[in-house]
mmCIF file of C-alpha atoms in Angstrom:
data_model
loop_
_atom_site.group_PDB
_atom_site.id
_atom_site.type_symbol
_atom_site.label_atom_id
_atom_site.label_comp_id
_atom_site.label_asym_id
_atom_site.label_seq_id
_atom_site.Cartn_x
_atom_site.Cartn_y
_atom_site.Cartn_z
ATOM 1 C CA UNK X 1364 -68.493 3.840 -74.764
ATOM 2 C CA UNK X 1365 -65.199 2.173 -73.712
ATOM 3 C CA UNK X 1366 -64.917 0.719 -69.731
ATOM 4 C CA UNK X 1367 -61.806 0.425 -68.652
ATOM 5 C CA UNK X 1368 -61.224 -2.587 -66.366
ATOM 6 C CA UNK X 1369 -59.949 -1.797 -62.901
ATOM 7 C CA UNK X 1370 -56.157 -2.996 -62.665
ATOM 8 C CA UNK X 1371 -55.860 -4.764 -59.335
ATOM 9 C CA UNK X 1372 -53.279 -3.335 -56.904
ATOM 10 C CA UNK X 1373 -50.374 -5.450 -55.774
ATOM 11 C CA UNK X 1374 -50.943 -7.053 -52.610
ATOM 12 C CA UNK X 1375 -48.846 -5.503 -50.159
ATOM 13 C CA UNK X 1376 -46.203 -7.404 -48.583
ATOM 14 C CA UNK X 1377 -46.767 -7.747 -44.606
ATOM 15 C CA UNK X 1378 -44.087 -5.471 -43.188
ATOM 16 C CA UNK X 1379 -42.632 -8.153 -40.897
ATOM 17 C CA UNK X 1380 -42.099 -10.523 -43.966
ATOM 18 C CA UNK X 1381 -38.804 -9.838 -45.082
ATOM 19 C CA UNK X 1382 -36.716 -9.330 -41.765
ATOM 20 C CA UNK X 1383 -38.742 -12.557 -40.124
ATOM 21 C CA UNK X 1384 -37.960 -14.621 -43.688
ATOM 22 C CA UNK X 1385 -34.208 -13.840 -43.297
ATOM 23 C CA UNK X 1386 -34.401 -14.920 -39.710
ATOM 24 C CA UNK X 1387 -36.172 -17.947 -40.679
ATOM 25 C CA UNK X 1388 -33.748 -18.879 -43.438
ATOM 26 C CA UNK X 1389 -30.826 -18.249 -40.919
ATOM 27 C CA UNK X 1390 -32.480 -20.644 -38.365
ATOM 28 C CA UNK X 1391 -32.946 -23.357 -40.491
ATOM 29 C CA UNK X 1392 -29.288 -23.339 -41.693
ATOM 30 C CA UNK X 1393 -28.034 -23.020 -38.208
ATOM 31 C CA UNK X 1394 -30.061 -25.914 -37.178
ATOM 32 C CA UNK X 1395 -29.030 -27.769 -40.080
ATOM 33 C CA UNK X 1396 -25.506 -26.994 -38.871
ATOM 34 C CA UNK X 1397 -26.177 -27.560 -35.279
ATOM 35 C CA UNK X 1398 -27.382 -31.175 -35.672
ATOM 36 C CA UNK X 1399 -24.092 -32.143 -37.399
ATOM 37 C CA UNK X 1400 -21.714 -30.345 -34.598
ATOM 38 C CA UNK X 1401 -24.197 -30.526 -31.612
ATOM 39 C CA UNK X 1402 -21.205 -29.622 -28.874
ATOM 40 C CA UNK X 1403 -22.023 -26.290 -30.439
ATOM 41 C CA UNK X 1404 -25.357 -26.402 -31.340
ATOM 42 C CA UNK X 1405 -27.807 -24.104 -33.174
ATOM 43 C CA UNK X 1406 -28.012 -20.995 -31.059
ATOM 44 C CA UNK X 1407 -24.348 -20.428 -31.621
ATOM 45 C CA UNK X 1408 -24.382 -20.820 -35.549
ATOM 46 C CA UNK X 1409 -27.730 -18.635 -35.649
ATOM 47 C CA UNK X 1410 -26.184 -15.660 -33.433
ATOM 48 C CA UNK X 1411 -22.939 -15.493 -35.584
ATOM 49 C CA UNK X 1412 -24.572 -16.210 -38.923
ATOM 50 C CA UNK X 1413 -27.057 -13.014 -37.937
ATOM 51 C CA UNK X 1414 -24.091 -11.123 -36.553
ATOM 52 C CA UNK X 1415 -22.068 -11.368 -39.718
ATOM 53 C CA UNK X 1416 -24.917 -10.143 -41.754
ATOM 54 C CA UNK X 1417 -25.750 -7.420 -38.994
ATOM 55 C CA UNK X 1418 -23.893 -4.735 -41.133
ATOM 56 C CA UNK X 1419 -26.361 -5.310 -44.008
ATOM 57 C CA UNK X 1420 -29.255 -5.138 -41.840
ATOM 58 C CA UNK X 1421 -28.331 -1.883 -40.565
ATOM 59 C CA UNK X 1422 -28.166 -0.719 -44.027
ATOM 60 C CA UNK X 1423 -31.959 -1.272 -44.571
ATOM 61 C CA UNK X 1424 -33.618 -0.909 -41.177
ATOM 62 C CA UNK X 1425 -37.032 -0.043 -42.431
ATOM 63 C CA UNK X 1426 -36.869 -3.152 -44.299
ATOM 64 C CA UNK X 1427 -35.726 -5.672 -41.689
ATOM 65 C CA UNK X 1428 -36.583 -4.500 -38.454
ATOM 66 C CA UNK X 1429 -40.068 -5.378 -38.045
ATOM 67 C CA UNK X 1430 -39.473 -8.911 -39.183
ATOM 68 C CA UNK X 1431 -36.195 -9.192 -36.686
ATOM 69 C CA UNK X 1432 -38.074 -7.706 -33.919
ATOM 70 C CA UNK X 1433 -40.980 -10.384 -34.280
ATOM 71 C CA UNK X 1434 -38.093 -12.963 -34.198
ATOM 72 C CA UNK X 1435 -36.580 -11.983 -31.081
ATOM 73 C CA UNK X 1436 -39.949 -11.042 -29.354
ATOM 74 C CA UNK X 1437 -42.913 -13.293 -29.635
ATOM 75 C CA UNK X 1438 -41.161 -16.140 -31.309
ATOM 76 C CA UNK X 1439 -38.133 -16.030 -28.564
ATOM 77 C CA UNK X 1440 -41.051 -15.991 -25.924
ATOM 78 C CA UNK X 1441 -43.141 -18.872 -27.839
ATOM 79 C CA UNK X 1442 -39.899 -21.071 -27.812
ATOM 80 C CA UNK X 1443 -39.710 -20.527 -23.927
ATOM 81 C CA UNK X 1444 -43.282 -22.273 -23.804
ATOM 82 C CA UNK X 1445 -42.579 -25.030 -26.154
ATOM 83 C CA UNK X 1446 -39.300 -25.923 -24.010
ATOM 84 C CA UNK X 1447 -41.958 -26.972 -21.200
ATOM 85 C CA UNK X 1448 -42.572 -30.040 -23.001
ATOM 86 C CA UNK X 1449 -39.125 -31.380 -22.146
ATOM 87 C CA UNK X 1450 -40.311 -31.234 -18.650
ATOM 88 C CA UNK X 1451 -41.906 -34.314 -16.597
ATOM 89 C CA UNK X 1452 -42.390 -32.313 -13.302
ATOM 90 C CA UNK X 1453 -42.661 -35.705 -11.591
ATOM 91 C CA UNK X 1454 -39.301 -36.808 -12.572
ATOM 92 C CA UNK X 1455 -37.643 -33.735 -12.251
ATOM 93 C CA UNK X 1456 -38.761 -33.028 -8.625
ATOM 94 C CA UNK X 1457 -37.891 -36.418 -7.535
ATOM 95 C CA UNK X 1458 -34.197 -36.169 -8.744
ATOM 96 C CA UNK X 1459 -33.915 -32.418 -8.258
ATOM 97 C CA UNK X 1460 -34.818 -33.265 -4.480
ATOM 98 C CA UNK X 1461 -31.677 -35.595 -4.021
ATOM 99 C CA UNK X 1462 -29.372 -32.775 -5.975
ATOM 100 C CA UNK X 1463 -31.370 -29.443 -4.580
ATOM 101 C CA UNK X 1464 -28.197 -28.603 -2.191
ATOM 102 C CA UNK X 1465 -25.720 -28.939 -5.116
ATOM 103 C CA UNK X 1466 -28.024 -27.149 -7.615
ATOM 104 C CA UNK X 1467 -29.194 -24.040 -5.018
ATOM 105 C CA UNK X 1468 -25.413 -23.854 -4.378
ATOM 106 C CA UNK X 1469 -23.899 -23.515 -7.651
ATOM 107 C CA UNK X 1470 -26.639 -21.212 -8.659
ATOM 108 C CA UNK X 1471 -26.009 -18.954 -5.535
ATOM 109 C CA UNK X 1472 -22.297 -18.734 -5.963
ATOM 110 C CA UNK X 1473 -22.647 -18.043 -9.501
ATOM 111 C CA UNK X 1474 -25.345 -15.029 -9.145
ATOM 112 C CA UNK X 1475 -23.863 -13.658 -5.891
ATOM 113 C CA UNK X 1476 -20.110 -13.409 -7.681
ATOM 114 C CA UNK X 1477 -21.401 -12.188 -10.729
ATOM 115 C CA UNK X 1478 -22.518 -8.672 -9.229
ATOM 116 C CA UNK X 1479 -19.041 -7.635 -7.549
ATOM 117 C CA UNK X 1480 -16.797 -9.363 -10.214
ATOM 118 C CA UNK X 1481 -18.870 -7.980 -12.922
ATOM 119 C CA UNK X 1482 -18.578 -4.301 -11.300
ATOM 120 C CA UNK X 1483 -14.770 -5.087 -10.775
ATOM 121 C CA UNK X 1484 -14.220 -5.781 -14.571
ATOM 122 C CA UNK X 1485 -16.578 -3.164 -15.573
ATOM 123 C CA UNK X 1486 -19.283 -5.505 -17.383
ATOM 124 C CA UNK X 1487 -22.533 -3.639 -17.924
ATOM 125 C CA UNK X 1488 -25.450 -4.480 -15.640
ATOM 126 C CA UNK X 1489 -27.621 -6.402 -18.148
ATOM 127 C CA UNK X 1490 -24.784 -8.236 -19.661
ATOM 128 C CA UNK X 1491 -23.359 -9.598 -16.480
ATOM 129 C CA UNK X 1492 -26.696 -10.627 -15.397
ATOM 130 C CA UNK X 1493 -27.316 -12.582 -18.766
ATOM 131 C CA UNK X 1494 -23.869 -14.438 -18.289
ATOM 132 C CA UNK X 1495 -24.766 -15.050 -14.680
ATOM 133 C CA UNK X 1496 -28.082 -16.647 -15.436
ATOM 134 C CA UNK X 1497 -26.815 -18.537 -18.532
ATOM 135 C CA UNK X 1498 -23.798 -19.841 -16.336
ATOM 136 C CA UNK X 1499 -25.940 -20.777 -13.387
ATOM 137 C CA UNK X 1500 -29.017 -21.953 -14.933
ATOM 138 C CA UNK X 1501 -29.212 -23.459 -18.414
ATOM 139 C CA UNK X 1502 -27.422 -21.746 -20.901
ATOM 140 C CA UNK X 1503 -29.246 -20.092 -24.079
ATOM 141 C CA UNK X 1504 -32.815 -21.098 -22.468
ATOM 142 C CA UNK X 1505 -32.300 -19.235 -19.534
ATOM 143 C CA UNK X 1506 -30.737 -16.382 -21.256
ATOM 144 C CA UNK X 1507 -33.798 -16.486 -24.007
ATOM 145 C CA UNK X 1508 -36.108 -16.509 -20.956
ATOM 146 C CA UNK X 1509 -34.427 -13.646 -19.169
ATOM 147 C CA UNK X 1510 -33.891 -11.494 -22.063
ATOM 148 C CA UNK X 1511 -37.739 -10.165 -22.322
ATOM 149 C CA UNK X 1512 -37.806 -9.494 -18.516
ATOM 150 C CA UNK X 1513 -34.732 -7.335 -18.906
ATOM 151 C CA UNK X 1514 -35.305 -5.739 -21.915
ATOM 152 C CA UNK X 1515 -31.753 -6.662 -22.874
ATOM 153 C CA UNK X 1516 -29.963 -5.267 -26.154
ATOM 154 C CA UNK X 1517 -29.318 -7.644 -28.881
ATOM 155 C CA UNK X 1518 -25.398 -6.861 -28.472
ATOM 156 C CA UNK X 1519 -25.611 -8.052 -24.938
ATOM 157 C CA UNK X 1520 -27.594 -11.315 -25.459
ATOM 158 C CA UNK X 1521 -25.085 -12.120 -28.612
ATOM 159 C CA UNK X 1522 -21.943 -11.822 -26.249
ATOM 160 C CA UNK X 1523 -23.521 -13.899 -23.723
ATOM 161 C CA UNK X 1524 -24.597 -16.640 -25.700
ATOM 162 C CA UNK X 1525 -20.917 -16.849 -27.258
ATOM 163 C CA UNK X 1526 -19.417 -16.670 -23.956
ATOM 164 C CA UNK X 1527 -21.735 -19.526 -22.578
ATOM 165 C CA UNK X 1528 -21.106 -21.694 -25.312
ATOM 166 C CA UNK X 1529 -17.584 -21.025 -25.386
ATOM 167 C CA UNK X 1530 -17.281 -22.767 -22.149
ATOM 168 C CA UNK X 1531 -19.625 -25.397 -22.751
ATOM 169 C CA UNK X 1532 -17.189 -26.562 -25.508
ATOM 170 C CA UNK X 1533 -14.025 -26.618 -22.773
ATOM 171 C CA UNK X 1534 -16.343 -28.533 -20.615
ATOM 172 C CA UNK X 1535 -17.053 -31.188 -23.149
ATOM 173 C CA UNK X 1536 -13.521 -31.777 -23.735
ATOM 174 C CA UNK X 1537 -12.090 -31.199 -19.964
ATOM 175 C CA UNK X 1538 -14.950 -32.703 -17.580
ATOM 176 C CA UNK X 1539 -14.922 -36.430 -18.624
ATOM 177 C CA UNK X 1540 -10.822 -36.854 -17.971
ATOM 178 C CA UNK X 1541 -11.347 -34.776 -14.976
ATOM 179 C CA UNK X 1542 -14.084 -37.027 -13.374
ATOM 180 C CA UNK X 1543 -11.940 -40.217 -14.159
ATOM 181 C CA UNK X 1544 -9.249 -38.600 -12.162
ATOM 182 C CA UNK X 1545 -11.278 -37.658 -9.378
ATOM 183 C CA UNK X 1546 -12.724 -41.159 -9.419
ATOM 184 C CA UNK X 1547 -16.394 -39.855 -9.560
ATOM 185 C CA UNK X 1548 -18.905 -42.427 -9.943
ATOM 186 C CA UNK X 1549 -21.667 -42.457 -12.627
ATOM 187 C CA UNK X 1550 -24.075 -40.684 -10.290
ATOM 188 C CA UNK X 1551 -21.586 -38.078 -9.046
ATOM 189 C CA UNK X 1552 -20.547 -36.991 -12.434
ATOM 190 C CA UNK X 1553 -23.984 -36.813 -14.029
ATOM 191 C CA UNK X 1554 -24.719 -34.636 -11.108
ATOM 192 C CA UNK X 1555 -21.387 -32.498 -12.050
ATOM 193 C CA UNK X 1556 -21.921 -32.178 -15.814
ATOM 194 C CA UNK X 1557 -25.903 -31.633 -15.204
ATOM 195 C CA UNK X 1558 -25.222 -28.486 -12.846
ATOM 196 C CA UNK X 1559 -21.729 -27.313 -14.452
ATOM 197 C CA UNK X 1560 -22.407 -27.748 -18.101
ATOM 198 C CA UNK X 1561 -25.396 -25.501 -19.625
ATOM 199 C CA UNK X 1562 -26.825 -26.406 -22.785
ATOM 200 C CA UNK X 1563 -28.438 -29.806 -23.139
ATOM 201 C CA UNK X 1564 -26.485 -31.237 -26.066
ATOM 202 C CA UNK X 1565 -23.444 -30.168 -24.285
ATOM 203 C CA UNK X 1566 -24.472 -31.983 -21.236
ATOM 204 C CA UNK X 1567 -25.056 -35.094 -23.347
ATOM 205 C CA UNK X 1568 -21.643 -34.773 -24.960
ATOM 206 C CA UNK X 1569 -19.777 -34.598 -21.639
ATOM 207 C CA UNK X 1570 -21.753 -37.450 -19.838
ATOM 208 C CA UNK X 1571 -21.895 -39.371 -22.695
ATOM 209 C CA UNK X 1572 -18.272 -39.574 -23.053
ATOM 210 C CA UNK X 1573 -18.605 -40.938 -19.293
ATOM 211 C CA UNK X 1574 -21.124 -43.667 -19.337
ATOM 212 C CA UNK X 1575 -24.842 -44.253 -20.046
ATOM 213 C CA UNK X 1576 -25.958 -43.949 -16.289
ATOM 214 C CA UNK X 1577 -24.148 -40.689 -15.939
ATOM 215 C CA UNK X 1578 -26.282 -39.519 -19.267
ATOM 216 C CA UNK X 1579 -29.644 -40.371 -17.888
ATOM 217 C CA UNK X 1580 -29.054 -38.607 -14.367
ATOM 218 C CA UNK X 1581 -27.230 -35.606 -16.249
ATOM 219 C CA UNK X 1582 -30.235 -35.032 -18.424
ATOM 220 C CA UNK X 1583 -32.551 -34.805 -15.751
ATOM 221 C CA UNK X 1584 -30.490 -32.581 -13.323
ATOM 222 C CA UNK X 1585 -30.010 -30.174 -16.146
ATOM 223 C CA UNK X 1586 -33.934 -29.933 -16.744
ATOM 224 C CA UNK X 1587 -34.397 -29.598 -12.887
ATOM 225 C CA UNK X 1588 -32.154 -26.568 -13.096
ATOM 226 C CA UNK X 1589 -34.424 -25.136 -16.011
ATOM 227 C CA UNK X 1590 -37.163 -24.303 -13.197
ATOM 228 C CA UNK X 1591 -34.743 -22.219 -11.545
ATOM 229 C CA UNK X 1592 -35.913 -19.824 -14.512
ATOM 230 C CA UNK X 1593 -39.050 -19.180 -13.291
ATOM 231 C CA UNK X 1594 -38.247 -17.148 -9.841
ATOM 232 C CA UNK X 1595 -35.429 -15.657 -11.495
ATOM 233 C CA UNK X 1596 -37.694 -13.926 -14.380
ATOM 234 C CA UNK X 1597 -40.294 -12.758 -12.030
ATOM 235 C CA UNK X 1598 -37.464 -11.082 -9.718
ATOM 236 C CA UNK X 1599 -35.723 -9.794 -12.945
ATOM 237 C CA UNK X 1600 -39.411 -8.589 -14.222
ATOM 238 C CA UNK X 1601 -39.987 -6.412 -10.955
ATOM 239 C CA UNK X 1602 -36.429 -5.053 -10.885
ATOM 240 C CA UNK X 1603 -36.775 -4.015 -14.470
ATOM 241 C CA UNK X 1604 -40.404 -2.220 -14.049
ATOM 242 C CA UNK X 1605 -38.914 -0.386 -10.862
ATOM 243 C CA UNK X 1606 -35.899 0.829 -13.010
ATOM 244 C CA UNK X 1607 -37.941 2.076 -15.497
ATOM 245 C CA UNK X 1608 -39.906 4.351 -13.071
ATOM 246 C CA UNK X 1609 -43.560 3.699 -12.379
ATOM 247 C CA UNK X 1610 -46.224 5.878 -11.939
ATOM 248 C CA UNK X 1611 -49.409 5.202 -9.962
ATOM 249 C CA UNK X 1612 -51.324 3.934 -13.124
ATOM 250 C CA UNK X 1613 -48.249 2.006 -14.227
ATOM 251 C CA UNK X 1614 -48.334 0.058 -11.125
ATOM 252 C CA UNK X 1615 -51.590 -1.418 -11.719
ATOM 253 C CA UNK X 1616 -50.008 -2.706 -15.120
ATOM 254 C CA UNK X 1617 -47.051 -3.903 -13.308
ATOM 255 C CA UNK X 1618 -49.243 -6.095 -10.992
ATOM 256 C CA UNK X 1619 -51.138 -7.483 -14.065
ATOM 257 C CA UNK X 1620 -47.656 -8.338 -15.820
ATOM 258 C CA UNK X 1621 -45.567 -9.418 -13.166
ATOM 259 C CA UNK X 1622 -45.927 -13.037 -14.228
ATOM 260 C CA UNK X 1623 -44.985 -12.838 -18.049
ATOM 261 C CA UNK X 1624 -47.263 -14.801 -20.216
ATOM 262 C CA UNK X 1625 -44.610 -17.237 -21.607
ATOM 263 C CA UNK X 1626 -43.570 -18.240 -18.139
ATOM 264 C CA UNK X 1627 -47.394 -19.255 -17.417
ATOM 265 C CA UNK X 1628 -47.306 -21.221 -20.720
ATOM 266 C CA UNK X 1629 -43.823 -22.723 -19.940
ATOM 267 C CA UNK X 1630 -45.407 -24.236 -16.707
ATOM 268 C CA UNK X 1631 -48.735 -25.120 -18.473
ATOM 269 C CA UNK X 1632 -46.829 -27.295 -21.104
ATOM 270 C CA UNK X 1633 -44.740 -28.889 -18.767
ATOM 271 C CA UNK X 1634 -47.941 -29.854 -16.747
ATOM 272 C CA UNK X 1635 -49.640 -31.186 -19.621
ATOM 273 C CA UNK X 1636 -46.405 -33.358 -20.266
ATOM 274 C CA UNK X 1637 -46.270 -34.478 -16.626
ATOM 275 C CA UNK X 1638 -50.146 -35.871 -16.663
ATOM 276 C CA UNK X 1639 -49.249 -37.582 -20.027
ATOM 277 C CA UNK X 1640 -51.565 -35.701 -22.248
ATOM 278 C CA UNK X 1641 -48.690 -35.121 -24.585
ATOM 279 C CA UNK X 1642 -47.881 -38.034 -26.619
ATOM 280 C CA UNK X 1643 -44.117 -39.062 -26.793
ATOM 281 C CA UNK X 1644 -44.008 -38.390 -30.736
ATOM 282 C CA UNK X 1645 -45.405 -34.745 -30.488
ATOM 283 C CA UNK X 1646 -43.335 -34.351 -27.374
ATOM 284 C CA UNK X 1647 -40.189 -34.825 -29.498
ATOM 285 C CA UNK X 1648 -41.914 -32.817 -32.314
ATOM 286 C CA UNK X 1649 -42.274 -29.791 -29.917
ATOM 287 C CA UNK X 1650 -38.997 -30.147 -28.680
ATOM 288 C CA UNK X 1651 -37.635 -29.627 -32.221
ATOM 289 C CA UNK X 1652 -39.804 -26.629 -32.866
ATOM 290 C CA UNK X 1653 -38.652 -25.455 -29.764
ATOM 291 C CA UNK X 1654 -35.211 -25.320 -30.822
ATOM 292 C CA UNK X 1655 -35.895 -24.136 -34.275
ATOM 293 C CA UNK X 1656 -37.556 -21.015 -32.615
ATOM 294 C CA UNK X 1657 -34.717 -20.365 -30.538
ATOM 295 C CA UNK X 1658 -32.371 -20.407 -33.334
ATOM 296 C CA UNK X 1659 -34.857 -18.319 -35.474
ATOM 297 C CA UNK X 1660 -34.607 -15.680 -32.429
ATOM 298 C CA UNK X 1661 -31.392 -15.616 -31.845
ATOM 299 C CA UNK X 1662 -30.666 -15.321 -35.637
ATOM 300 C CA UNK X 1663 -32.694 -12.163 -35.175
ATOM 301 C CA UNK X 1664 -30.763 -11.085 -32.380
ATOM 302 C CA UNK X 1665 -27.674 -11.402 -34.280
ATOM 303 C CA UNK X 1666 -29.178 -9.360 -37.168
ATOM 304 C CA UNK X 1667 -29.690 -6.441 -34.769
ATOM 305 C CA UNK X 1668 -26.597 -6.623 -33.119
ATOM 306 C CA UNK X 1669 -24.246 -3.594 -33.123
ATOM 307 C CA UNK X 1670 -20.813 -5.095 -33.873
ATOM 308 C CA UNK X 1671 -18.960 -1.924 -32.767
ATOM 309 C CA UNK X 1672 -20.445 -2.168 -29.303
ATOM 310 C CA UNK X 1673 -19.562 -5.694 -28.750
ATOM 311 C CA UNK X 1674 -15.917 -4.817 -30.187
ATOM 312 C CA UNK X 1675 -15.795 -2.064 -27.458
ATOM 313 C CA UNK X 1676 -16.674 -4.605 -24.803
ATOM 314 C CA UNK X 1677 -13.776 -6.315 -25.223
ATOM 315 C CA UNK X 1678 -12.419 -9.344 -23.532
ATOM 316 C CA UNK X 1679 -14.106 -8.307 -19.846
ATOM 317 C CA UNK X 1680 -17.192 -10.279 -20.301
ATOM 318 C CA UNK X 1681 -15.388 -13.061 -21.399
ATOM 319 C CA UNK X 1682 -13.240 -13.262 -18.284
ATOM 320 C CA UNK X 1683 -16.280 -12.911 -16.344
ATOM 321 C CA UNK X 1684 -17.767 -15.931 -17.932
ATOM 322 C CA UNK X 1685 -14.829 -17.889 -17.178
ATOM 323 C CA UNK X 1686 -14.539 -16.893 -13.551
ATOM 324 C CA UNK X 1687 -18.236 -17.680 -12.972
ATOM 325 C CA UNK X 1688 -17.997 -21.211 -14.928
ATOM 326 C CA UNK X 1689 -14.831 -21.934 -12.770
ATOM 327 C CA UNK X 1690 -16.628 -21.091 -9.606
ATOM 328 C CA UNK X 1691 -19.880 -23.221 -10.654
ATOM 329 C CA UNK X 1692 -17.496 -26.205 -11.515
ATOM 330 C CA UNK X 1693 -15.555 -26.034 -8.296
ATOM 331 C CA UNK X 1694 -18.881 -25.280 -6.204
ATOM 332 C CA UNK X 1695 -20.467 -28.332 -7.552
ATOM 333 C CA UNK X 1696 -17.493 -30.817 -7.076
ATOM 334 C CA UNK X 1697 -17.235 -29.285 -3.317
ATOM 335 C CA UNK X 1698 -20.624 -29.595 -2.485
ATOM 336 C CA UNK X 1699 -21.000 -32.998 -3.243
ATOM 337 C CA UNK X 1700 -17.876 -33.806 -1.278
ATOM 338 C CA UNK X 1701 -19.162 -32.078 1.481
ATOM 339 C CA UNK X 1702 -22.784 -33.646 1.354
ATOM 340 C CA UNK X 1703 -21.376 -37.133 0.627
ATOM 341 C CA UNK X 1704 -19.232 -37.209 3.693
#
């Protein structure tokens, strides 16, 4: 009697493996390039690489979509949590107290101006919100944090990221000579760069061209601005849930999910760092991991972008970004002048 041995079946590949693998490869490549060109940074290269490959991704959505959704969902949220390792709440609050009028003034002007100008230009609601939050708070980190709250489309996220970073590059080139022309002190320029430039690498580049003291103050001001994410995400979460329409049973779920888990995690990690429980080496490592996760998530955003929809949006969102960036810059300088009188 011949006994046939059972041939083991091939191990099934997890459905998220392919799409997530592509996003990870693009994120790693973008991080490497962004390290060499810090003025732009990894997020821009990640989005661009993903957008360039998005036509191929749309041909096999069944193969790529599960992993891409994982990248631009949980991994994006986890990146926000890890970004809390940058924050020392004590230092941020001490510097933030002195710069609070300028920070609140620039944020208020940006958010209030985005609504009428965005409507006048015909920019869709979620896109103008992402551009406003990215301009008024802290660039890619703010956009990453608000994307889950808004349930924003990948097209809007990709356009908002590109718009924000375009004006970051302009700021790096224009702000230092402008600061010298206006006779700004190191402290004043640090506050200007920290409130009117969004991405951390661009803040460092702009303030670094001015002086070491300007860099130190600008980075802390920029990190203090990051705390503005918390109330903004809470408000957007409520508004989004209401817009979707809630029944009585859904209202209970809203109360339970009012504070997104990644926002709680962000504050918890920041609190741990403030108490000194995160060693310096671990803090640096967590920061690098956070930036890598942001790049992977934004590569996923790029892969799921509808390039035809982005083209249809035209230059109007870009014009909105220019107007808001100009308004924030002028408000920062104007409030410093008024407060210093």
